Structure formats: C-alpha cells, structure tokens
XYZ file of C-alpha atoms in Angstrom:
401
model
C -54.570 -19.420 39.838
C -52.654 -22.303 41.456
C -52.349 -21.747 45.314
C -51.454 -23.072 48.607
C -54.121 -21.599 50.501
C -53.637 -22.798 53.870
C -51.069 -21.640 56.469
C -49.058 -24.226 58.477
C -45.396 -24.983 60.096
C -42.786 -27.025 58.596
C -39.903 -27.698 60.766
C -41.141 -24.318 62.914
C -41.223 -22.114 59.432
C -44.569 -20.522 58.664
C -45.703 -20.706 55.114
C -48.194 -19.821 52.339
C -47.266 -19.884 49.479
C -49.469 -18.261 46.460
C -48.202 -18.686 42.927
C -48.827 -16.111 40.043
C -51.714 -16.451 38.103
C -49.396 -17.685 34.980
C -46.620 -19.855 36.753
C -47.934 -22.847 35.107
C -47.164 -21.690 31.975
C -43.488 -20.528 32.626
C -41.096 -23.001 31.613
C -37.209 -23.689 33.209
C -34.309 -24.576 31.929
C -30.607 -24.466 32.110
C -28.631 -21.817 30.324
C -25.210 -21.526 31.219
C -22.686 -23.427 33.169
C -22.041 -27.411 33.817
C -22.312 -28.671 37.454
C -18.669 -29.449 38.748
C -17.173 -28.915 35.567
C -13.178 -28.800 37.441
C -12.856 -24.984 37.622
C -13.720 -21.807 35.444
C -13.681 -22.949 31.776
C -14.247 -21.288 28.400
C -16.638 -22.828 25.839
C -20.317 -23.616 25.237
C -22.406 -22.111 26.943
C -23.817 -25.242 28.829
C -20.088 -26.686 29.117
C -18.702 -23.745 30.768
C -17.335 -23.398 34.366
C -18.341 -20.452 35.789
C -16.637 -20.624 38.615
C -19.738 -19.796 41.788
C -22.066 -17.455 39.567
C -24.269 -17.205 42.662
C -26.038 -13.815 44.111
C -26.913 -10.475 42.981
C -25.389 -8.379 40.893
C -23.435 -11.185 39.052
C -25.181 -11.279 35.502
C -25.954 -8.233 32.946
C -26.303 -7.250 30.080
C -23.528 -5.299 28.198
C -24.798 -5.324 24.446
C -27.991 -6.995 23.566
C -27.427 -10.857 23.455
C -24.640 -10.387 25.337
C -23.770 -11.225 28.994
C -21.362 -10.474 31.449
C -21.109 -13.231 34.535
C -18.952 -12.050 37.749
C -17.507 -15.115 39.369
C -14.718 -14.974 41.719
C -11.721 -12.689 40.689
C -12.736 -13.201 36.646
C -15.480 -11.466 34.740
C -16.832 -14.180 31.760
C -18.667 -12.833 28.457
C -20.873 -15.048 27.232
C -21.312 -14.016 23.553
C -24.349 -13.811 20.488
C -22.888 -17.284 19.489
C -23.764 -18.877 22.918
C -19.764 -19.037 23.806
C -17.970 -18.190 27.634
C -14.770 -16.648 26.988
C -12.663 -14.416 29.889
C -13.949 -11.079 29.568
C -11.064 -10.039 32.420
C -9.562 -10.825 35.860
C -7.521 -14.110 36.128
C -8.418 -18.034 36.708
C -5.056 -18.642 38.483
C -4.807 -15.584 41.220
C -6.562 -12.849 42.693
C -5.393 -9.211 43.335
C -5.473 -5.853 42.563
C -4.553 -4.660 39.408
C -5.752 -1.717 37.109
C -4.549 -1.553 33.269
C -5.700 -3.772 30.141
C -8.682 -6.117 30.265
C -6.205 -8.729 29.824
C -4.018 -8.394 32.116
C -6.269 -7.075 35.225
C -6.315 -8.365 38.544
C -9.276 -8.235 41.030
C -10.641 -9.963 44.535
C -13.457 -12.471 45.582
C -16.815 -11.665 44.974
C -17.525 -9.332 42.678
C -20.460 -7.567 41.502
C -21.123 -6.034 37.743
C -23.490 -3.838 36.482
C -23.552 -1.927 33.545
C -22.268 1.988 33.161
C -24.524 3.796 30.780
C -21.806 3.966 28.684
C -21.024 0.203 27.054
C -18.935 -0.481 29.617
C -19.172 -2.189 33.452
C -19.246 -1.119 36.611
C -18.009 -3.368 39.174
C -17.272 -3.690 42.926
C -14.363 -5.558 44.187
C -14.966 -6.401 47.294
C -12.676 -7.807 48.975
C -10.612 -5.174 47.643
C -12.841 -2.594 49.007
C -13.143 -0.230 45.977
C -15.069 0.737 43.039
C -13.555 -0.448 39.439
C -14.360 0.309 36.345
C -14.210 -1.658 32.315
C -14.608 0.267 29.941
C -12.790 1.165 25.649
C -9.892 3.233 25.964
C -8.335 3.422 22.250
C -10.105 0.251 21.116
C -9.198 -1.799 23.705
C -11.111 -2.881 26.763
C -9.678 -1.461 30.183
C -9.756 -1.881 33.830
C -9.543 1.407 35.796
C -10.128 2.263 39.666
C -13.121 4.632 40.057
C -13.348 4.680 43.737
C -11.752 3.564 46.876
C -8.504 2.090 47.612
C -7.258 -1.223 48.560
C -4.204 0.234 50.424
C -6.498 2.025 53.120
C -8.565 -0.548 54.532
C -10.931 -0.224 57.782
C -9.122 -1.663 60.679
C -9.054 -4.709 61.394
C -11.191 -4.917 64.118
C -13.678 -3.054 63.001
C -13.877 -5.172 59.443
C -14.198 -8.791 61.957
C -17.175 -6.818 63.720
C -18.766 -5.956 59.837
C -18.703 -9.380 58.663
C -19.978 -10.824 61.409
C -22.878 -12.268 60.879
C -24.836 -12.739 64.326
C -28.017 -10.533 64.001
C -27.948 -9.040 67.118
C -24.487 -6.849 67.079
C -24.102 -3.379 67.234
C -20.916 -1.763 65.736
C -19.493 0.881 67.998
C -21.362 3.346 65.695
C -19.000 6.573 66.141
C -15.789 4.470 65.639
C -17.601 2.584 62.485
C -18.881 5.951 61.210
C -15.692 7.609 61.213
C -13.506 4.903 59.194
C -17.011 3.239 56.812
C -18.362 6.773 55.691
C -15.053 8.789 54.626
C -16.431 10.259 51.521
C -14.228 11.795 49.181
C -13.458 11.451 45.563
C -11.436 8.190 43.376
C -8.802 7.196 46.152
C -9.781 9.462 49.055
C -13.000 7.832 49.794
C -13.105 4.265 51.234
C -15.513 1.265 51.615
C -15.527 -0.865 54.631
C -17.895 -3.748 53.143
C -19.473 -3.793 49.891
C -21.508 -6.959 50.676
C -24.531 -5.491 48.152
C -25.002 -5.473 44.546
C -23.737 -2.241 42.535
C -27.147 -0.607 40.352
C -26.376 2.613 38.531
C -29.211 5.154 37.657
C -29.925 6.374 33.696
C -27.150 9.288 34.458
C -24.474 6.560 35.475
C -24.578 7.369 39.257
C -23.789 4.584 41.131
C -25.944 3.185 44.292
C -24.144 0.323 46.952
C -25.499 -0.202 50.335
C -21.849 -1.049 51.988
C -22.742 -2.204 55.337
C -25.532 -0.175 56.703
C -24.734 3.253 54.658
C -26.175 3.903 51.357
C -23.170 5.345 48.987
C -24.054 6.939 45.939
C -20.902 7.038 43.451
C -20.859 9.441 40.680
C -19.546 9.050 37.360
C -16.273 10.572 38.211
C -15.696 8.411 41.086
C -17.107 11.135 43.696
C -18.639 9.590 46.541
C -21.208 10.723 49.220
C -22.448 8.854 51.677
C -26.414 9.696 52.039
C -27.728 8.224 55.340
C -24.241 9.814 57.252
C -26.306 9.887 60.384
C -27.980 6.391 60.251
C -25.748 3.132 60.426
C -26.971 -0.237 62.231
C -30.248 0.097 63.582
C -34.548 -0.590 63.421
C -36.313 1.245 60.433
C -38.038 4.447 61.434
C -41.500 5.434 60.571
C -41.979 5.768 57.189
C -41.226 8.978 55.651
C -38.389 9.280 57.250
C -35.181 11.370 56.633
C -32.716 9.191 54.559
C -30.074 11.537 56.223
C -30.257 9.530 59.470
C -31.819 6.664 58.344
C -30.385 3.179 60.350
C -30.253 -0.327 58.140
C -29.253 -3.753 59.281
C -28.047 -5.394 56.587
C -24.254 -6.683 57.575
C -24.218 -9.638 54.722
C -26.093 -10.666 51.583
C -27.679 -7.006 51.096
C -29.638 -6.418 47.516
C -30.421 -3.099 45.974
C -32.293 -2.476 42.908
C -34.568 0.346 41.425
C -38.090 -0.564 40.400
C -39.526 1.400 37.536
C -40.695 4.158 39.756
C -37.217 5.263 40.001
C -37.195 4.637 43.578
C -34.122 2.451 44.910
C -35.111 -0.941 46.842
C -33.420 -2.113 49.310
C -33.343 -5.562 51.033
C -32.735 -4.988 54.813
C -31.903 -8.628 56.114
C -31.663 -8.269 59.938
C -35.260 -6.537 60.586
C -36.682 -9.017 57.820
C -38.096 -6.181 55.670
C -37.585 -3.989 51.965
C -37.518 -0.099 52.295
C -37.876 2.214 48.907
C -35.934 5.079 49.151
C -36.990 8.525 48.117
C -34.042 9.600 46.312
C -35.879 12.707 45.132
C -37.357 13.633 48.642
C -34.522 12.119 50.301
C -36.976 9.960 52.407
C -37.139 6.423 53.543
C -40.366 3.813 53.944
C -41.108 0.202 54.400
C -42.165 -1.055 51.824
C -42.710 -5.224 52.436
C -42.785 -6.832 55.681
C -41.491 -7.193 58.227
C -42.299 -10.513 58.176
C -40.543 -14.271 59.166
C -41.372 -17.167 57.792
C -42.227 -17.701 53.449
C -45.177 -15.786 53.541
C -46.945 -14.513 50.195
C -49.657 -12.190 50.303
C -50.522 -8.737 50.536
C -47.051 -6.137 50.710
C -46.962 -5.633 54.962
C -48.167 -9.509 55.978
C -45.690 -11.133 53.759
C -42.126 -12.496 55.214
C -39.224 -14.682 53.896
C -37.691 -17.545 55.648
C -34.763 -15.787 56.700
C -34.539 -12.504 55.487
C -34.712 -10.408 52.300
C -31.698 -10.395 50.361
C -32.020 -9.897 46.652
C -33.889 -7.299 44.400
C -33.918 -7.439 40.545
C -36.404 -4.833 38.167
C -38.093 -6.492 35.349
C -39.267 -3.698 33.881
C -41.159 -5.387 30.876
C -43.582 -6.782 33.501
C -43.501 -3.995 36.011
C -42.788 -5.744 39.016
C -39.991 -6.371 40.447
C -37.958 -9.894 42.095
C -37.729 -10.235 45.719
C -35.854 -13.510 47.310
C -35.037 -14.294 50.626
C -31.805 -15.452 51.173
C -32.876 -19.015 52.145
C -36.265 -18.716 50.106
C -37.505 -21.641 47.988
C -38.918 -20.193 45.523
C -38.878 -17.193 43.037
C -40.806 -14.714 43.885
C -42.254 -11.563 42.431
C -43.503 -8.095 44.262
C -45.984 -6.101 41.927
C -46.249 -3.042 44.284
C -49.368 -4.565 46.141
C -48.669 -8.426 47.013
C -45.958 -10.862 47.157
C -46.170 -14.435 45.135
C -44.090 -17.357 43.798
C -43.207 -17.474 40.583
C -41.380 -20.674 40.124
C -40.234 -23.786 42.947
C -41.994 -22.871 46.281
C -42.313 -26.154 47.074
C -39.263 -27.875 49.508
C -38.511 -30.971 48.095
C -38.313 -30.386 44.320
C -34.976 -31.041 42.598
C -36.372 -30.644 38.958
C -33.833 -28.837 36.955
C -36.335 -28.454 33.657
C -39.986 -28.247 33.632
C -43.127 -26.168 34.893
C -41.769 -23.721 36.899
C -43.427 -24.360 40.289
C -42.302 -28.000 39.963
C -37.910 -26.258 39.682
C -35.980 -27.312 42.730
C -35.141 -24.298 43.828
C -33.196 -23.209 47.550
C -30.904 -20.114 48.287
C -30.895 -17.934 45.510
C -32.599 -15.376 42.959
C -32.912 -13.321 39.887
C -29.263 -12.165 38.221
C -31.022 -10.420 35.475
C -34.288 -10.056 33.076
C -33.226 -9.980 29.134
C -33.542 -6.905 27.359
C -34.170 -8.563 24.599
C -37.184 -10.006 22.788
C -39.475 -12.375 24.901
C -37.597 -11.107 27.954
C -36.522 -14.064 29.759
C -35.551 -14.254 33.289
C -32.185 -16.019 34.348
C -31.887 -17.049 37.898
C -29.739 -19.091 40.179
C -29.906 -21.700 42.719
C -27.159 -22.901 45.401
C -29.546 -26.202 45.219
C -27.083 -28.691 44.748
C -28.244 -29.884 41.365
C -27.731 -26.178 40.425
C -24.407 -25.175 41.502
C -22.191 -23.707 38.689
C -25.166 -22.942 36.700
C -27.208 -20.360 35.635
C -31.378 -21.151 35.021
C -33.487 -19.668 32.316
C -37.133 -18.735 32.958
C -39.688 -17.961 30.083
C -43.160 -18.287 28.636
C -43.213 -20.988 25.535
C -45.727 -18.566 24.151
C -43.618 -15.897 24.449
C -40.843 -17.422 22.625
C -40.037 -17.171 18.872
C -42.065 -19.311 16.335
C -39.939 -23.045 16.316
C -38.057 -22.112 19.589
C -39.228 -24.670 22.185
C-alpha cells in the first residue's frame, strides 16, 4: 500500500494522506471536453465545450453508454459514438421555459439525475424549481415538476442563504416559513437548491435545499422532512430527522450508498451524516474533522469541508471530496483514503493516478457499464472544461489501453 504515513502542516493545513491499496494501478485520463475551447460546442468528445461541467450532480447516465452533462442553462448528451450534441436548454440565453426539448429554457447551475423512467430529473436553480425531461409522443420534453420561479423567497432572506460566511444564523422562524412551504407542482417552493438532486429506485426525489432535506415524489409532491431542524450543530446520533439542524448554505452533496441510506455532506460543521430514511433518524457518520485527514471514519477531516458524495456501487464504497480537497477520495464504511492526486503540486493530466493534478472537485458519476470507470472533475486549471476518466488497465477490454 503506498502511504504518507506521517502527519505534518503545510501552510497551517494538517495532513495524512493514505492511498488505497490499488491506486497505483488506476490510470487517468481525459474524456470529455477541451480546455478553453470559446464557449459550449458540439462535436468530439475531446473537442467539445462543455461550458463549466464542474460539481455534483452534473454527469449521468441516461441509457448505457450514454451521458448527460449539466452545464450552465444547457443539458449536453454525449452519445455511443463518443459525440456532444445539445440534449436541451440554450447556448445563447437563460430562462424559464417548459415545452419541447428543443426549445426549453432553464437557469445557471443545474443539476441532473436520472428518473427511473429513461428520462432526467433536474434542478434549476436559480430558477428555484424542480424540472423534469422526459418522451411525451416520441419526442423529448421539458416539464415543471415542482416549484415555481414566479414565487421566490424574499429577497432578503435569499442574500442571507447564499451567504457564505460560516458563522450566520438565518432568522430561523422567518426562513422556515418562506424555505419549507411544502405543497404539490407549483404550490411548494425552494429557497436554494445549492445540492445535487439523487432519486431513490421508486423515483422519489431527495435535495438538501439549504439546511432542509426535501423529498419530491414522482408527482411533484413535496415534503419537507427535517421541518423542525434548519441551520444548526448535528445532534447526537440517532437523532430525530424531524428536527434535525444542517449547515450546509453552499456546495452541499447528497448521495445514497448501497445501504439505502442517504449521505449527506454537511460543509459548515466539517462532517457527513447518513440518514435513516426508514427510521427517520439522523447520525454522523465521518468526521468532524479539519484539515485532509485519511484514516479511520471519526478522525478523518477535509481541508475545508465536505461537499460531494457519489455511490459506486460496483465497489461498495462510496466518493467523498472536500470542496477544496486534493485528491479523490473514497469512504468504504470504516476509513477514509485517496484514490488518485493527494499530493499539492501535481498538474499531470494523464498517468498513475496519485501522480493527477487534482484541486477543487470530485466524482460526477461511476459507469454502469462494463469495467465501471469513474469520471471526475477538477477546477485545477489544466482541467477546466473537462471531464477526467479513472480506471484499472486490467479492468479494461482486451486491446483497450
């Protein structure tokens, strides 16, 4: 096993990092996307602009062997043959827009994942609402499933959400009032939407929007499940999801793990909880911890705070990056370790994996396919625009190098 064994401070940042026992043997490389290519452009797949591909939620898998990439206000497909084409949204404007695939309209960062049903779930945002792609007739169409852009949280209140400074509190019965109106399609409305969008295997949909967990159902009905909770320190564990308190405010990541517990990253007190969704019950799962820390579940930490969770389900373990980590890294349950960079410096873009430059990012997706490769991103500079691809050589097809 390669390791960094010892524990020291670099530029006041504690670290230890441990790689996998395999990492040597993974191999990087780039799989979508050209850096600066002018804009979002259509083509091959490693001429392609996709237009700030960056954070969770962005990449999936609609059909086997092919993906969907959110960028900002456009959904791209990128297709068996290895080709980016507009899937929907528009290159030239943002908006809000329901209708064909063609001709739909959404706003800045968006989030996809998919609906069960061959189709896509996405939130919109800056928008504040819950859309839907799916076949209607044959053709591919945008539809509003939750939410509604004409009833936004008031201004004031939506400064104090985005506001990034750890240490605020949002006037919780105000907040509560305005963030957690539950309701069904248009009556219900979201006041953030800063996480990813995961849906379980009956097409419920999960989004941590601000500090309350939402849970959307396939008719668009939404519930709020942590109504008494908001911003706030973690409880013991065990604790009633009902009044359980988050700090997440920006960056959030939410993913299942193949217990069929939900994940969730909760940045400001530096730790993941798993929550019960059976027993309705809440627990801290890794950290809290500061610093990049691998190890055992409750030492380890991340440089600034946990921000995005991603199930690879082939492997049973699932990705957990900081929002300011350096390196991949991988939670099996037990212990945190790095799966590929870890090492501040690097600016590799192909190679070993613990030699990839690698700052800001994480895990969009694991491939469902064969081999099940892992593609990642970076807001490294040599890796803006693009989209990385992590696998095994001996896991690869015989002549595939």
């Amino acid at each position: 096993m390669l390791s960094l064994n010892k524990i020291y401070a670099l530029q006041g940042v504690p670290e230890h990092v441990i790689y996998v026992e395999d990492a040597e043997k993974w191999y990087g490389e780039v799989y979508a996307g050209a850096l600066n290519p002018g804009g979002p452009l259509q083509g091959p797949r490693l001429q392609a602009g996709l237009a700030h591909p960056a954070g969770p939620g962005r990449m999936c898998f609609l059909n086997p062997g092919e993906a969907c990439i959110a960028g900002q206000g456009i959904i791209f497909r990128l297709s068996r043959d290895e080709t980016v084409s507009y899937f929907t949204g528009s290159t030239e404007m943002t908006g809000f827009q329901d209708g064909s695939a063609a001709a739909a309209l959404f706003g800045l960062e968006l989030t996809i994942c998919p609906d069960g049903k061959g189709g896509l779930y996405v939130s919109d945002r800056f928008n504040r609402c819950i859309r839907r792609i799916h076949r209607s007739s044959g053709d591919w169409t945008v539809t509003t499933l939750a939410g509604d852009p004409a009833n936004p949280l008031s201004d004031h209140l939506l400064e104090l959400v985005r506001n990034e400074d750890p240490e605020i509190r949002i006037p919780e019965a105000a907040y509560a009032a305005q963030s957690t109106h539950d309701g069904k399609g248009r009556e219900a409305n979201f006041s953030y939407l800063h996480s990813n969008v995961v849906a379980d295997k009956d097409g419920n949909l999960y989004v941590m929007d601000a500090d309350f967990l939402r849970c959307i159902s396939p008719t668009g009905q939404v519930k709020t499940l942590n109504p008494g909770g908001g911003s706030g320190n973690p409880g013991p564990d065990g604790e009633p999801l009902e009044s359980a308190h988050f700090r997440l405010l920006m960056k959030s990541g939410i993913g299942f793990g193949k217990d069929g517990h939900l994940y969730v990253a909760d940045r400001w007190n530096h730790c993941v909880r798993r929550v019960d969704l059976q027993n309705r019950t809440v627990a801290t799962v890794i950290g809290p911890g500061r610093g990049y820390i691998d190890g055992p579940s409750s030492e380890a930490g991340f440089h600034d705070s946990p921000g995005h969770i991603t199930l690879d389900p082939f492997r049973n373990r699932v990705h957990v990056n900081g929002v300011d980590d350096w390196g991949l890294r991988v939670w099996d349950g037990k212990s945190m370790k790095t799966l590929a960079g870890g090492k501040r410096g690097n600016r590799a873009l192909e190679g070993p994996a613990p030699d990839l430059g690698f700052h800001w990012g994480g895990t969009h997706a694991v491939d469902p396919q064969e081999n099940h490769p892992v593609y990642f991103w970076s807001n490294q500079g040599e890796w803006r625009g693009r989209i990385g691809k992590l696998y095994r050589k001996e896991d690869s097809p015989k002549g595939v190098q």
